[in-house]
Each structure stands twice: as C-alpha cells, then as structure tokens.
PDB file of C-alpha atoms in Angstrom:
ATOM      1  CA  MET W  22      96.584-132.494  57.364  1.00 32.00           C
ATOM      2  CA  PHE W  23      98.608-129.618  58.790  1.00 32.00           C
ATOM      3  CA  ILE W  24     101.573-131.895  59.636  1.00 32.00           C
ATOM      4  CA  GLN W  25     101.567-134.011  56.513  1.00 41.00           C
ATOM      5  CA  SER W  26     100.897-131.366  53.883  1.00 45.00           C
ATOM      6  CA  ALA W  27     104.220-129.575  54.301  1.00 43.00           C
ATOM      7  CA  ALA W  28     106.205-132.770  53.732  1.00 48.00           C
ATOM      8  CA  TRP W  29     104.139-134.060  50.827  1.00 46.00           C
ATOM      9  CA  ALA W  30     103.015-130.969  48.936  1.00 49.00           C
ATOM     10  CA  ALA W  31     106.025-131.001  46.595  1.00 51.00           C
ATOM     11  CA  GLU W  32     105.232-134.579  45.564  1.00 87.00           C
ATOM     12  CA  LEU W  33     101.615-133.890  44.586  1.00 93.00           C
ATOM     13  CA  GLY W  34     101.051-132.356  41.181  1.00 95.00           C
ATOM     14  CA  ILE W  35      98.220-129.788  41.133  1.00 95.00           C
ATOM     15  CA  LYS W  36      97.314-127.862  37.970  1.00 96.00           C
ATOM     16  CA  ASP W  37      94.282-125.608  37.696  1.00 97.00           C
ATOM     17  CA  LEU W  38      92.653-126.217  34.318  1.00 97.00           C
ATOM     18  CA  LYS W  39      89.927-123.721  35.167  1.00 97.00           C
ATOM     19  CA  VAL W  40      89.715-121.514  38.260  1.00 96.00           C
ATOM     20  CA  GLY W  41      86.221-121.482  39.687  1.00 96.00           C
ATOM     21  CA  GLU W  42      84.418-118.428  40.979  1.00 96.00           C
ATOM     22  CA  GLY W  43      82.118-120.088  43.516  1.00 97.00           C
ATOM     23  CA  ALA W  44      82.545-121.181  47.139  1.00 97.00           C
ATOM     24  CA  GLU W  45      86.007-122.431  48.136  1.00 97.00           C
ATOM     25  CA  ALA W  46      86.430-125.966  49.480  1.00 96.00           C
ATOM     26  CA  SER W  47      88.001-126.213  52.934  1.00 93.00           C
ATOM     27  CA  ARG W  48      88.610-128.978  55.433  1.00 90.00           C
ATOM     28  CA  HIS W  49      85.394-130.457  56.895  1.00 93.00           C
ATOM     29  CA  ASP W  50      83.269-129.110  54.023  1.00 95.00           C
ATOM     30  CA  THR W  51      80.996-131.508  52.151  1.00 96.00           C
ATOM     31  CA  VAL W  52      81.936-131.323  48.476  1.00 97.00           C
ATOM     32  CA  GLN W  53      80.434-132.762  45.312  1.00 98.00           C
ATOM     33  CA  VAL W  54      82.711-133.441  42.362  1.00 98.00           C
ATOM     34  CA  HIS W  55      82.894-135.087  38.979  1.00 98.00           C
ATOM     35  CA  TYR W  56      86.159-136.862  38.159  1.00 98.00           C
ATOM     36  CA  THR W  57      87.956-139.139  35.747  1.00 98.00           C
ATOM     37  CA  GLY W  58      91.052-141.134  36.702  1.00 97.00           C
ATOM     38  CA  TRP W  59      93.837-142.597  34.577  1.00 97.00           C
ATOM     39  CA  LEU W  60      97.025-144.565  35.064  1.00 96.00           C
ATOM     40  CA  MET W  61     100.077-142.785  33.714  1.00 95.00           C
ATOM     41  CA  ASP W  62     100.043-144.993  30.591  1.00 95.00           C
ATOM     42  CA  GLY W  63      96.680-143.473  29.684  1.00 96.00           C
ATOM     43  CA  THR W  64      94.497-146.346  30.915  1.00 96.00           C
ATOM     44  CA  GLN W  65      91.257-144.969  32.339  1.00 96.00           C
ATOM     45  CA  PHE W  66      90.210-146.807  35.512  1.00 95.00           C
ATOM     46  CA  ASP W  67      87.233-144.789  36.794  1.00 95.00           C
ATOM     47  CA  SER W  68      84.922-141.940  35.843  1.00 97.00           C
ATOM     48  CA  SER W  69      81.952-140.439  37.663  1.00 97.00           C
ATOM     49  CA  VAL W  70      81.314-138.424  34.495  1.00 96.00           C
ATOM     50  CA  GLU W  71      80.589-141.574  32.479  1.00 96.00           C
ATOM     51  CA  ARG W  72      78.360-142.939  35.247  1.00 95.00           C
ATOM     52  CA  GLY W  73      76.491-139.643  35.357  1.00 96.00           C
ATOM     53  CA  THR W  74      76.627-139.608  39.156  1.00 96.00           C
ATOM     54  CA  PRO W  75      78.715-136.998  41.019  1.00 98.00           C
ATOM     55  CA  PHE W  76      80.816-138.131  43.974  1.00 97.00           C
ATOM     56  CA  THR W  77      80.199-136.596  47.412  1.00 97.00           C
ATOM     57  CA  LEU W  78      82.662-136.607  50.318  1.00 96.00           C
ATOM     58  CA  VAL W  79      83.592-134.702  53.464  1.00 94.00           C
ATOM     59  CA  LEU W  80      87.111-133.267  53.262  1.00 93.00           C
ATOM     60  CA  GLY W  81      89.453-134.215  56.083  1.00 86.00           C
ATOM     61  CA  MET W  82      87.606-137.366  57.147  1.00 84.00           C
ATOM     62  CA  GLY W  83      89.876-139.884  55.415  1.00 86.00           C
ATOM     63  CA  GLN W  84      87.155-140.989  52.992  1.00 90.00           C
ATOM     64  CA  VAL W  85      89.488-140.770  49.995  1.00 94.00           C
ATOM     65  CA  ILE W  86      93.201-141.113  49.296  1.00 95.00           C
ATOM     66  CA  PRO W  87      95.452-138.401  50.783  1.00 94.00           C
ATOM     67  CA  GLY W  88      96.252-136.947  47.359  1.00 95.00           C
ATOM     68  CA  TRP W  89      92.589-136.168  46.856  1.00 95.00           C
ATOM     69  CA  GLU W  90      92.221-134.665  50.322  1.00 92.00           C
ATOM     70  CA  MET W  91      95.112-132.327  49.627  1.00 93.00           C
ATOM     71  CA  GLY W  92      94.297-131.652  46.005  1.00 95.00           C
ATOM     72  CA  LEU W  93      90.660-130.658  46.471  1.00 96.00           C
ATOM     73  CA  GLU W  94      91.235-128.114  49.241  1.00 94.00           C
ATOM     74  CA  GLY W  95      91.194-124.600  47.863  1.00 95.00           C
ATOM     75  CA  MET W  96      89.190-125.474  44.752  1.00 97.00           C
ATOM     76  CA  ARG W  97      86.214-123.257  44.011  1.00 98.00           C
ATOM     77  CA  VAL W  98      82.855-124.293  42.620  1.00 98.00           C
ATOM     78  CA  GLY W  99      83.077-124.264  38.827  1.00 98.00           C
ATOM     79  CA  GLY W 100      86.791-125.005  38.863  1.00 98.00           C
ATOM     80  CA  LYS W 101      88.647-127.926  37.296  1.00 98.00           C
ATOM     81  CA  ARG W 102      91.980-129.375  38.384  1.00 97.00           C
ATOM     82  CA  GLU W 103      94.416-131.973  37.208  1.00 97.00           C
ATOM     83  CA  LEU W 104      95.935-133.971  40.054  1.00 97.00           C
ATOM     84  CA  VAL W 105      98.999-136.173  39.559  1.00 97.00           C
ATOM     85  CA  ILE W 106      99.193-138.298  42.672  1.00 96.00           C
ATOM     86  CA  PRO W 107     102.278-140.378  43.567  1.00 95.00           C
ATOM     87  CA  PRO W 108     101.781-143.867  45.047  1.00 95.00           C
ATOM     88  CA  GLN W 109     102.498-142.805  48.637  1.00 94.00           C
ATOM     89  CA  LEU W 110      99.522-140.426  48.434  1.00 95.00           C
ATOM     90  CA  ALA W 111      97.374-142.955  46.566  1.00 95.00           C
ATOM     91  CA  TYR W 112      97.176-146.733  47.008  1.00 95.00           C
ATOM     92  CA  GLY W 113     100.856-147.488  47.627  1.00 93.00           C
ATOM     93  CA  PRO W 114     102.391-150.941  47.175  1.00 94.00           C
ATOM     94  CA  ARG W 115      99.040-152.750  47.512  1.00 93.00           C
ATOM     95  CA  GLY W 116      97.234-151.136  44.594  1.00 92.00           C
ATOM     96  CA  ALA W 117      93.446-151.287  44.558  1.00 92.00           C
ATOM     97  CA  GLY W 118      90.676-153.521  43.312  1.00 81.00           C
ATOM     98  CA  GLY W 119      92.695-155.341  40.693  1.00 85.00           C
ATOM     99  CA  VAL W 120      92.465-152.165  38.589  1.00 91.00           C
ATOM    100  CA  ILE W 121      95.209-149.984  40.068  1.00 95.00           C
ATOM    101  CA  PRO W 122      98.561-151.827  40.161  1.00 95.00           C
ATOM    102  CA  PRO W 123     101.042-151.578  43.043  1.00 95.00           C
ATOM    103  CA  ASN W 124     103.045-148.347  43.320  1.00 94.00           C
ATOM    104  CA  ALA W 125     101.003-146.595  40.646  1.00 95.00           C
ATOM    105  CA  THR W 126     101.053-142.864  40.040  1.00 95.00           C
ATOM    106  CA  LEU W 127      97.548-141.665  39.193  1.00 96.00           C
ATOM    107  CA  ARG W 128      96.210-138.755  37.173  1.00 97.00           C
ATOM    108  CA  PHE W 129      92.782-137.259  37.801  1.00 98.00           C
ATOM    109  CA  GLU W 130      90.739-134.476  36.308  1.00 98.00           C
ATOM    110  CA  VAL W 131      88.325-133.164  38.925  1.00 98.00           C
ATOM    111  CA  GLU W 132      85.511-130.634  38.589  1.00 98.00           C
ATOM    112  CA  MET W 133      84.141-128.968  41.747  1.00 98.00           C
ATOM    113  CA  LEU W 134      80.344-128.915  41.542  1.00 98.00           C
ATOM    114  CA  ALA W 135      79.218-127.882  45.043  1.00 98.00           C
ATOM    115  CA  VAL W 136      80.613-126.954  48.456  1.00 98.00           C
ATOM    116  CA  GLN W 137      78.606-127.098  51.671  1.00 97.00           C
ATOM    117  CA  PRO W 138      80.177-125.834  54.921  1.00 96.00           C
ATOM    118  CA  PRO W 139      80.001-128.009  58.049  1.00 96.00           C
ATOM    119  CA  PRO W 140      77.226-127.528  60.615  1.00 96.00           C
ATOM    120  CA  PHE W 141      79.821-126.501  63.219  1.00 97.00           C
ATOM    121  CA  ALA W 142      82.430-123.733  63.371  1.00 97.00           C
ATOM    122  CA  ASN W 143      86.128-124.358  62.779  1.00 96.00           C
ATOM    123  CA  VAL W 144      88.397-122.173  64.906  1.00 97.00           C
ATOM    124  CA  GLY W 145      92.107-121.438  65.092  1.00 96.00           C
ATOM    125  CA  ASN W 146      94.179-120.616  68.139  1.00 97.00           C
ATOM    126  CA  GLY W 147      93.283-116.948  68.255  1.00 97.00           C
ATOM    127  CA  GLU W 148      89.575-117.706  68.255  1.00 98.00           C
ATOM    128  CA  LEU W 149      90.103-120.494  70.776  1.00 98.00           C
ATOM    129  CA  ILE W 150      91.788-118.085  73.201  1.00 98.00           C
ATOM    130  CA  LYS W 151      88.844-115.684  72.911  1.00 98.00           C
ATOM    131  CA  LEU W 152      86.345-118.486  73.533  1.00 98.00           C
ATOM    132  CA  ILE W 153      88.249-119.629  76.621  1.00 97.00           C
ATOM    133  CA  GLU W 154      88.385-116.065  77.928  1.00 97.00           C
ATOM    134  CA  SER W 155      84.620-115.772  77.484  1.00 98.00           C
ATOM    135  CA  GLY W 156      84.076-118.887  79.608  1.00 97.00           C
ATOM    136  CA  VAL W 157      83.227-121.435  76.908  1.00 98.00           C
ATOM    137  CA  LYS W 158      84.029-125.004  77.988  1.00 97.00           C
ATOM    138  CA  VAL W 159      86.765-126.912  76.147  1.00 98.00           C
ATOM    139  CA  ILE W 160      86.397-130.697  75.897  1.00 98.00           C
ATOM    140  CA  ASP W 161      89.616-132.606  75.118  1.00 97.00           C
ATOM    141  CA  ILE W 162      88.354-135.872  73.620  1.00 98.00           C
ATOM    142  CA  ARG W 163      91.683-137.691  73.399  1.00 97.00           C
ATOM    143  CA  ARG W 164      92.840-140.718  75.395  1.00 96.00           C
ATOM    144  CA  PRO W 165      94.674-140.482  78.746  1.00 94.00           C
ATOM    145  CA  ASP W 166      98.007-141.506  77.186  1.00 94.00           C
ATOM    146  CA  GLU W 167      97.694-138.595  74.756  1.00 96.00           C
ATOM    147  CA  TRP W 168      96.926-136.124  77.547  1.00 95.00           C
ATOM    148  CA  ARG W 169     100.003-137.262  79.441  1.00 93.00           C
ATOM    149  CA  GLU W 170     102.225-137.120  76.361  1.00 94.00           C
ATOM    150  CA  THR W 171     101.463-133.571  75.223  1.00 96.00           C
ATOM    151  CA  GLY W 172      99.638-131.919  78.086  1.00 95.00           C
ATOM    152  CA  VAL W 173      96.297-130.183  77.583  1.00 96.00           C
ATOM    153  CA  VAL W 174      94.919-126.684  77.255  1.00 97.00           C
ATOM    154  CA  GLU W 175      94.522-125.533  80.852  1.00 95.00           C
ATOM    155  CA  GLY W 176      90.934-125.702  82.071  1.00 95.00           C
ATOM    156  CA  SER W 177      89.936-128.378  79.555  1.00 96.00           C
ATOM    157  CA  TYR W 178      87.541-131.130  80.533  1.00 96.00           C
ATOM    158  CA  LEU W 179      89.064-134.558  79.879  1.00 96.00           C
ATOM    159  CA  LEU W 180      86.468-136.710  78.176  1.00 96.00           C
ATOM    160  CA  THR W 181      87.687-139.520  75.923  1.00 97.00           C
ATOM    161  CA  ALA W 182      85.357-139.952  72.945  1.00 97.00           C
ATOM    162  CA  PHE W 183      87.041-142.794  71.020  1.00 97.00           C
ATOM    163  CA  ASP W 184      89.103-145.792  72.109  1.00 95.00           C
ATOM    164  CA  GLU W 185      92.286-146.977  70.374  1.00 93.00           C
ATOM    165  CA  ARG W 186      90.228-148.804  67.725  1.00 93.00           C
ATOM    166  CA  GLY W 187      88.194-145.717  66.931  1.00 92.00           C
ATOM    167  CA  ASN W 188      85.042-146.928  68.648  1.00 95.00           C
ATOM    168  CA  LEU W 189      82.891-144.436  70.543  1.00 95.00           C
ATOM    169  CA  VAL W 190      83.354-144.759  74.305  1.00 96.00           C
ATOM    170  CA  ARG W 191      80.022-145.968  75.654  1.00 94.00           C
ATOM    171  CA  ASN W 192      79.477-143.374  78.369  1.00 95.00           C
ATOM    172  CA  PHE W 193      80.835-140.403  76.388  1.00 96.00           C
ATOM    173  CA  PRO W 194      77.379-139.146  75.253  1.00 96.00           C
ATOM    174  CA  SER W 195      75.906-139.185  78.767  1.00 96.00           C
ATOM    175  CA  GLU W 196      78.978-137.507  80.295  1.00 95.00           C
ATOM    176  CA  LEU W 197      78.931-134.865  77.578  1.00 97.00           C
ATOM    177  CA  ASP W 198      75.248-134.194  78.316  1.00 96.00           C
ATOM    178  CA  ARG W 199      76.130-133.834  81.993  1.00 95.00           C
ATOM    179  CA  LEU W 200      78.802-131.221  81.252  1.00 95.00           C
ATOM    180  CA  VAL W 201      77.233-129.261  78.400  1.00 97.00           C
ATOM    181  CA  LYS W 202      73.666-128.134  77.712  1.00 97.00           C
ATOM    182  CA  LYS W 203      72.355-128.499  74.162  1.00 97.00           C
ATOM    183  CA  ASP W 204      72.133-124.720  73.680  1.00 97.00           C
ATOM    184  CA  GLU W 205      75.461-123.999  75.380  1.00 97.00           C
ATOM    185  CA  PRO W 206      78.546-123.170  73.280  1.00 98.00           C
ATOM    186  CA  VAL W 207      81.277-125.809  73.527  1.00 98.00           C
ATOM    187  CA  VAL W 208      84.743-126.341  72.044  1.00 98.00           C
ATOM    188  CA  VAL W 209      86.081-129.798  71.159  1.00 98.00           C
ATOM    189  CA  ILE W 210      89.784-130.488  70.637  1.00 98.00           C
ATOM    190  CA  CYS W 211      91.870-133.546  69.740  1.00 97.00           C
ATOM    191  CA  ARG W 212      95.370-134.050  68.326  1.00 97.00           C
ATOM    192  CA  THR W 213      94.969-132.724  64.755  1.00 94.00           C
ATOM    193  CA  GLY W 214      91.265-131.948  64.403  1.00 94.00           C
ATOM    194  CA  SER W 215      90.244-135.115  62.541  1.00 91.00           C
ATOM    195  CA  ARG W 216      88.425-136.904  65.342  1.00 95.00           C
ATOM    196  CA  THR W 217      86.750-133.713  66.510  1.00 96.00           C
ATOM    197  CA  GLY W 218      85.698-132.906  62.944  1.00 94.00           C
ATOM    198  CA  TYR W 219      83.780-136.156  62.853  1.00 93.00           C
ATOM    199  CA  LEU W 220      82.485-135.725  66.390  1.00 96.00           C
ATOM    200  CA  ALA W 221      81.427-132.084  66.004  1.00 97.00           C
ATOM    201  CA  ARG W 222      79.288-133.003  63.005  1.00 96.00           C
ATOM    202  CA  ALA W 223      77.605-135.807  64.948  1.00 96.00           C
ATOM    203  CA  MET W 224      77.046-133.545  67.958  1.00 97.00           C
ATOM    204  CA  VAL W 225      75.097-131.099  65.804  1.00 97.00           C
ATOM    205  CA  GLU W 226      73.342-133.413  63.356  1.00 96.00           C
ATOM    206  CA  GLN W 227      72.577-136.337  65.661  1.00 96.00           C
ATOM    207  CA  ALA W 228      72.716-135.091  69.250  1.00 97.00           C
ATOM    208  CA  GLY W 229      71.201-131.628  68.817  1.00 97.00           C
ATOM    209  CA  TYR W 230      74.005-129.407  70.151  1.00 98.00           C
ATOM    210  CA  GLU W 231      73.559-125.918  68.765  1.00 97.00           C
ATOM    211  CA  GLN W 232      76.948-124.174  69.129  1.00 98.00           C
ATOM    212  CA  VAL W 233      79.888-126.484  68.540  1.00 98.00           C
ATOM    213  CA  TYR W 234      83.401-125.199  67.825  1.00 98.00           C
ATOM    214  CA  ASN W 235      86.090-127.507  66.457  1.00 98.00           C
ATOM    215  CA  VAL W 236      89.772-126.624  66.913  1.00 97.00           C
ATOM    216  CA  THR W 237      90.744-127.142  63.280  1.00 94.00           C
ATOM    217  CA  ASP W 238      94.321-128.374  63.732  1.00 94.00           C
ATOM    218  CA  GLY W 239      93.956-129.595  67.300  1.00 97.00           C
ATOM    219  CA  ILE W 240      96.483-129.312  70.068  1.00 97.00           C
ATOM    220  CA  THR W 241      99.296-130.025  67.594  1.00 97.00           C
ATOM    221  CA  ARG W 242      99.161-126.523  66.180  1.00 96.00           C
ATOM    222  CA  TRP W 243      98.452-125.048  69.632  1.00 97.00           C
ATOM    223  CA  ILE W 244     101.784-126.449  70.801  1.00 97.00           C
ATOM    224  CA  ALA W 245     103.590-125.621  67.530  1.00 97.00           C
ATOM    225  CA  GLU W 246     102.637-121.963  67.967  1.00 97.00           C
ATOM    226  CA  GLY W 247     104.060-121.888  71.475  1.00 96.00           C
ATOM    227  CA  GLN W 248     100.789-121.788  73.398  1.00 97.00           C
ATOM    228  CA  PRO W 249     100.934-123.105  76.987  1.00 96.00           C
ATOM    229  CA  VAL W 250      99.792-126.550  78.060  1.00 96.00           C
ATOM    230  CA  LYS W 251      99.270-128.114  81.456  1.00 95.00           C
ATOM    231  CA  LYS W 252     100.887-131.512  81.965  1.00 91.00           C
ATOM    232  CA  ASN W 253     100.288-132.147  85.650  1.00 87.00           C
ATOM    233  CA  CYS W 254      96.511-132.331  85.875  1.00 87.00           C
ATOM    234  CA  PRO W 255      95.161-133.085  89.352  1.00 80.00           C
ATOM    235  CA  SER W 256      93.207-135.933  87.805  1.00 77.00           C
ATOM    236  CA  THR W 257      92.867-137.561  84.415  1.00 76.00           C
ATOM    237  CA  GLN W 258      89.687-139.332  85.419  1.00 78.00           C
ATOM    238  CA  PHE W 259      86.924-139.370  82.834  1.00 82.00           C
ATOM    239  CA  GLY W 260      85.178-135.982  82.917  1.00 82.00           C
ATOM    240  CA  ALA W 261      87.766-134.268  85.164  1.00 88.00           C
ATOM    241  CA  GLN W 262      88.817-130.675  84.558  1.00 92.00           C
ATOM    242  CA  CYS W 263      92.531-129.970  84.209  1.00 90.00           C
TER     243      CYS W 263
END
C-alpha cells in the first residue's frame, strides 16, 4: 500500500462521522466492521447492518477493494466513517455481481467494531537494522528474478515461498524448517510486505513459529530510504545466503 496510497489518496473521499476511542486499525490487523453501501444515486446495494452479521477481514491482504483497504486504516474501534470510492479503487469498468454497474463511484458508511493485531510483529527499517545487528536471520521469500532486479538485504537467505501464480513452493516449508528453529526469531521480507504478511501469519498460526517479524513495506521502502542492497550474490540457489 505504501506505493499506491500516495498516488490515490486524493481520489478517495474519507470523512470521519465519529472518531472512535478504541484500538486503531493498521495493516495486517484483523478488523470487524458493520457497513452499508450505496451507489451515488442513492441506491443501496449491500448492508451488513441489515443482515445483522458484521464483516471480518485482514487489512492489507487484498480481501476487499483498494478503497476499503485504504479507508479503514487509521480507524479506531467505535468510530464511523463515510468513504466515497472512485471506480479505479472499487470495481472499475467491470462492475460487480450485476448490482454495481461499470465505472461506478461508491459510498459506504463503515463502523469499526473490533481490531485484533496480527500474531507476528511488523517492523520498519530501523527495527530491521537492529534485528540484523543482533544476528536474527532474514529470509527473502521473493523469486530469483526479483532478487536480480532489486538486489537483496545483505546476509539474507534466499528462499522463494510463492511461484508466479501465487502458489506455495512445495519445498519451502521443509527448507524453512532446516534454516530456522520454531523458537528462533526470524525476519521475512518480500517486495512490499503483502506476501510476507500472509506468510508470517501462517508461520505462526499453522507452522508453530514463535517469533516472526514481517518487514511491513518490504524491500521497496528499504531501497526508497537509501539502505544498501547486494546485487551480486554468490548464488541465488534455493536456500543460499547472499
């Protein structure tokens, strides 16, 4: 979201109808909301309020339209917001479900009911530097073409987690187990933090790793802030250290 937000923020309408006083929603949090959505002509197309069932999602995982991802961040429990979402941050020229026409601007009222932080720790560049200095292993889960294009954080282990279609690489779990003990702290990094957000959650909840750190904005922000990368790794073989 770090790259896209700057370009799109001016096009997304956000109005706080009520500022909450509870926990603040951040990327990778699990949030529970009530919402109602309308077309700009006043036609209501959906409402969790009327169904009586709140909607739950993980921010930053692409589970909802981009306008929602951007509009919910920073809300606090108990707060209400109006979001006016242009088509390019909603359903675009295709529309949705025969209910939302092509190129429709949407208006939502959203109430933040609950915020649950992720089971892993999100870290920025400053924290990442400290972790590296303390000897914590960094696993770069991107593909070889991505490593070659941008370079990697020096000392990272190169361990591709997902192929080009987003499928988990079959021998990733066993290679990760070989490199990192379940009770050992470990950092995971990708391009923008989306893939590692998904992976870090699975590592804790499904695989039993106890201390997982996710680089929130990935190597993109690392490079944007002028941090060094290594482009000529001795080997980009699966599991190699650069």
